[in-house]
GROMACS .gro file of C-alpha atoms in nm:
model
  204
    1UNK     CA    1  11.771   9.823  12.671
    2UNK     CA    2  11.788   9.458  12.790
    3UNK     CA    3  11.806   9.164  12.565
    4UNK     CA    4  11.456   9.043  12.681
    5UNK     CA    5  11.300   9.392  12.625
    6UNK     CA    6  11.473   9.410  12.273
    7UNK     CA    7  11.351   9.061  12.187
    8UNK     CA    8  10.991   9.163  12.279
    9UNK     CA    9  11.016   9.486  12.076
   10UNK     CA   10  11.146   9.289  11.785
   11UNK     CA   11  10.875   9.025  11.799
   12UNK     CA   12  10.605   9.297  11.818
   13UNK     CA   13  10.751   9.471  11.525
   14UNK     CA   14  10.756   9.140  11.317
   15UNK     CA   15  10.389   9.065  11.406
   16UNK     CA   16  10.281   9.407  11.323
   17UNK     CA   17  10.467   9.410  10.981
   18UNK     CA   18  10.312   9.085  10.904
   19UNK     CA   19   9.965   9.203  11.001
   20UNK     CA   20   9.985   9.492  10.776
   21UNK     CA   21  10.080   9.258  10.490
   22UNK     CA   22   9.799   9.000  10.563
   23UNK     CA   23   9.532   9.265  10.612
   24UNK     CA   24   9.632   9.448  10.280
   25UNK     CA   25   9.638   9.115  10.098
   26UNK     CA   26   9.336   8.938  10.252
   27UNK     CA   27   9.115   9.209  10.401
   28UNK     CA   28   9.033   9.255  10.774
   29UNK     CA   29   8.705   9.061  10.761
   30UNK     CA   30   8.864   8.751  10.631
   31UNK     CA   31   9.197   8.740  10.834
   32UNK     CA   32   9.252   8.493  11.103
   33UNK     CA   33   9.511   8.527  11.378
   34UNK     CA   34   9.671   8.205  11.258
   35UNK     CA   35   9.735   8.368  10.933
   36UNK     CA   36   9.927   8.653  11.085
   37UNK     CA   37  10.119   8.427  11.324
   38UNK     CA   38  10.235   8.217  11.025
   39UNK     CA   39  10.339   8.525  10.834
   40UNK     CA   40  10.535   8.656  11.121
   41UNK     CA   41  10.700   8.317  11.207
   42UNK     CA   42  10.560   8.302  11.568
   43UNK     CA   43  10.323   8.073  11.739
   44UNK     CA   44   9.947   8.161  11.773
   45UNK     CA   45   9.990   8.163  12.145
   46UNK     CA   46  10.271   8.433  12.133
   47UNK     CA   47  10.061   8.627  11.891
   48UNK     CA   48   9.760   8.629  12.131
   49UNK     CA   49  10.014   8.730  12.429
   50UNK     CA   50  10.084   9.051  12.240
   51UNK     CA   51   9.736   9.114  12.083
   52UNK     CA   52   9.451   8.935  12.239
   53UNK     CA   53   9.196   9.036  11.973
   54UNK     CA   54   9.184   9.105  11.602
   55UNK     CA   55   9.060   9.445  11.648
   56UNK     CA   56   9.348   9.538  11.883
   57UNK     CA   57   9.581   9.383  11.627
   58UNK     CA   58   9.423   9.591  11.344
   59UNK     CA   59   9.437   9.923  11.524
   60UNK     CA   60   9.799   9.869  11.629
   61UNK     CA   61   9.889   9.777  11.278
   62UNK     CA   62   9.747  10.090  11.146
   63UNK     CA   63   9.935  10.299  11.407
   64UNK     CA   64  10.249  10.116  11.316
   65UNK     CA   65  10.203  10.183  10.946
   66UNK     CA   66  10.155  10.550  11.000
   67UNK     CA   67  10.447  10.590  11.228
   68UNK     CA   68  10.677  10.425  10.970
   69UNK     CA   69  10.556  10.653  10.688
   70UNK     CA   70  10.588  10.969  10.907
   71UNK     CA   71  10.940  10.864  11.023
   72UNK     CA   72  11.065  10.830  10.661
   73UNK     CA   73  10.928  11.175  10.568
   74UNK     CA   74  11.063  11.359  10.879
   75UNK     CA   75  11.408  11.200  10.888
   76UNK     CA   76  11.583  11.544  10.870
   77UNK     CA   77  11.305  11.776  10.920
   78UNK     CA   78  11.527  12.000  11.140
   79UNK     CA   79  11.789  12.060  10.862
   80UNK     CA   80  11.612  12.021  10.532
   81UNK     CA   81  11.426  12.309  10.356
   82UNK     CA   82  11.049  12.298  10.474
   83UNK     CA   83  10.940  12.278  10.118
   84UNK     CA   84  11.136  11.952  10.069
   85UNK     CA   85  10.989  11.819  10.389
   86UNK     CA   86  10.634  11.920  10.288
   87UNK     CA   87  10.684  11.754   9.946
   88UNK     CA   88  10.799  11.432  10.102
   89UNK     CA   89  10.488  11.427  10.318
   90UNK     CA   90  10.264  11.492  10.006
   91UNK     CA   91  10.443  11.182   9.838
   92UNK     CA   92  10.384  10.970  10.146
   93UNK     CA   93  10.009  11.072  10.140
   94UNK     CA   94   9.977  10.897   9.797
   95UNK     CA   95  10.029  10.538   9.676
   96UNK     CA   96  10.372  10.625   9.532
   97UNK     CA   97  10.532  10.293   9.582
   98UNK     CA   98  10.450   9.933   9.679
   99UNK     CA   99  10.487   9.978  10.045
  100UNK     CA  100  10.266  10.296  10.041
  101UNK     CA  101  10.004  10.102   9.815
  102UNK     CA  102   9.984   9.866  10.091
  103UNK     CA  103   9.926  10.140  10.352
  104UNK     CA  104   9.643  10.258  10.115
  105UNK     CA  105   9.478   9.921  10.120
  106UNK     CA  106   9.497   9.922  10.507
  107UNK     CA  107   9.338  10.264  10.497
  108UNK     CA  108   9.052  10.142  10.260
  109UNK     CA  109   8.994   9.853  10.519
  110UNK     CA  110   8.981  10.114  10.805
  111UNK     CA  111   8.717  10.327  10.608
  112UNK     CA  112   8.513  10.035  10.540
  113UNK     CA  113   8.509   9.894  10.892
  114UNK     CA  114   8.466  10.245  11.043
  115UNK     CA  115   8.126  10.278  10.861
  116UNK     CA  116   7.994   9.986  11.057
  117UNK     CA  117   8.184  10.001  11.397
  118UNK     CA  118   8.183  10.301  11.631
  119UNK     CA  119   8.510  10.208  11.806
  120UNK     CA  120   8.680  10.186  11.454
  121UNK     CA  121   8.515  10.505  11.354
  122UNK     CA  122   8.664  10.693  11.652
  123UNK     CA  123   8.995  10.545  11.579
  124UNK     CA  124   8.994  10.645  11.224
  125UNK     CA  125   8.891  11.013  11.315
  126UNK     CA  126   9.191  11.007  11.563
  127UNK     CA  127   9.427  10.897  11.282
  128UNK     CA  128   9.298  11.156  11.048
  129UNK     CA  129   9.381  11.410  11.324
  130UNK     CA  130   9.729  11.280  11.336
  131UNK     CA  131   9.786  11.318  10.968
  132UNK     CA  132   9.645  11.671  10.989
  133UNK     CA  133   9.889  11.766  11.270
  134UNK     CA  134  10.171  11.612  11.064
  135UNK     CA  135  10.083  11.823  10.758
  136UNK     CA  136  10.021  12.126  10.969
  137UNK     CA  137  10.342  12.087  11.155
  138UNK     CA  138  10.540  12.103  10.839
  139UNK     CA  139  10.348  12.413  10.724
  140UNK     CA  140  10.393  12.589  11.049
  141UNK     CA  141  10.790  12.521  11.042
  142UNK     CA  142  10.803  12.672  10.706
  143UNK     CA  143  10.595  12.987  10.803
  144UNK     CA  144  10.806  13.027  11.124
  145UNK     CA  145  11.136  13.010  10.926
  146UNK     CA  146  11.010  13.262  10.680
  147UNK     CA  147  11.025  13.017  10.394
  148UNK     CA  148  10.644  13.013  10.341
  149UNK     CA  149  10.379  13.299  10.311
  150UNK     CA  150  10.163  13.292  10.616
  151UNK     CA  151   9.827  13.132  10.569
  152UNK     CA  152   9.546  12.945  10.749
  153UNK     CA  153   9.741  12.637  10.847
  154UNK     CA  154   9.444  12.417  10.928
  155UNK     CA  155   9.256  12.510  10.610
  156UNK     CA  156   9.551  12.427  10.406
  157UNK     CA  157   9.610  12.082  10.581
  158UNK     CA  158   9.252  11.985  10.540
  159UNK     CA  159   9.281  12.066  10.164
  160UNK     CA  160   9.601  11.872  10.119
  161UNK     CA  161   9.440  11.566  10.291
  162UNK     CA  162   9.110  11.594  10.102
  163UNK     CA  163   9.298  11.621   9.762
  164UNK     CA  164   9.543  11.346   9.847
  165UNK     CA  165   9.246  11.104   9.955
  166UNK     CA  166   9.057  11.190   9.625
  167UNK     CA  167   9.361  11.142   9.394
  168UNK     CA  168   9.487  10.845   9.603
  169UNK     CA  169   9.155  10.648   9.557
  170UNK     CA  170   9.169  10.703   9.178
  171UNK     CA  171   9.531  10.592   9.162
  172UNK     CA  172   9.437  10.281   9.366
  173UNK     CA  173   9.163  10.209   9.120
  174UNK     CA  174   9.395  10.246   8.840
  175UNK     CA  175   9.174  10.511   8.685
  176UNK     CA  176   9.343  10.575   8.333
  177UNK     CA  177   9.272  10.948   8.353
  178UNK     CA  178   9.472  10.991   8.667
  179UNK     CA  179   9.858  10.951   8.687
  180UNK     CA  180  10.084  10.991   8.991
  181UNK     CA  181  10.255  11.280   8.825
  182UNK     CA  182   9.935  11.461   8.757
  183UNK     CA  183   9.813  11.407   9.112
  184UNK     CA  184  10.138  11.531   9.270
  185UNK     CA  185  10.153  11.833   9.024
  186UNK     CA  186   9.799  11.935   9.080
  187UNK     CA  187   9.815  11.905   9.470
  188UNK     CA  188  10.159  12.079   9.473
  189UNK     CA  189  10.007  12.361   9.262
  190UNK     CA  190   9.752  12.436   9.523
  191UNK     CA  191  10.026  12.425   9.801
  192UNK     CA  192  10.267  12.637   9.601
  193UNK     CA  193  10.003  12.919   9.527
  194UNK     CA  194   9.913  12.940   9.895
  195UNK     CA  195  10.268  12.935  10.033
  196UNK     CA  196  10.419  13.143   9.779
  197UNK     CA  197  10.658  12.853   9.638
  198UNK     CA  198  10.768  12.763   9.294
  199UNK     CA  199  10.530  12.539   9.103
  200UNK     CA  200  10.779  12.267   9.055
  201UNK     CA  201  10.754  11.993   9.310
  202UNK     CA  202  11.100  11.973   9.506
  203UNK     CA  203  11.290  11.667   9.485
  204UNK     CA  204  11.312  11.437   9.797
   0.00000   0.00000   0.00000
């Protein structure tokens, strides 16, 4: 990779990281491109060179956020037990740390905007399809390796995402009746029952 290409990639990475932070803190409807440029330490002109509209910046930021989350969970998917990888994915689907809480704020911005904008709605549906494929891929690997009891992969993946969304929203609302531990335990119990796994959530 040439120095110029590397520099361009690093600049895009810095801008997207800054965009995730600003959108999560301020909300998409209130952000201005200048705010993201200042956060990233670049000129507004350079920001517009990479992302000519707020909408393009928003969708790229969402994709960037998801890609980083998936990369962390899948870091040794070829060698780690399938149950460990699936448990990591589950933890990454919930607001389990400050970075994932930021991701959840981005998702909430996406949901709100998708209700009013058809292009954003289509993008959100596509992102959900990627999440579904992520969970389903981990389940299929476990079934193929003989670690999991065979099951309807798509049905289980849909259930995992639905439970994660439901518990995640209540955790983000700081609902006193729901804790991270109870959310993880409850979701994993459904997964374990279906896949013939121990009820204890594997350590990462």
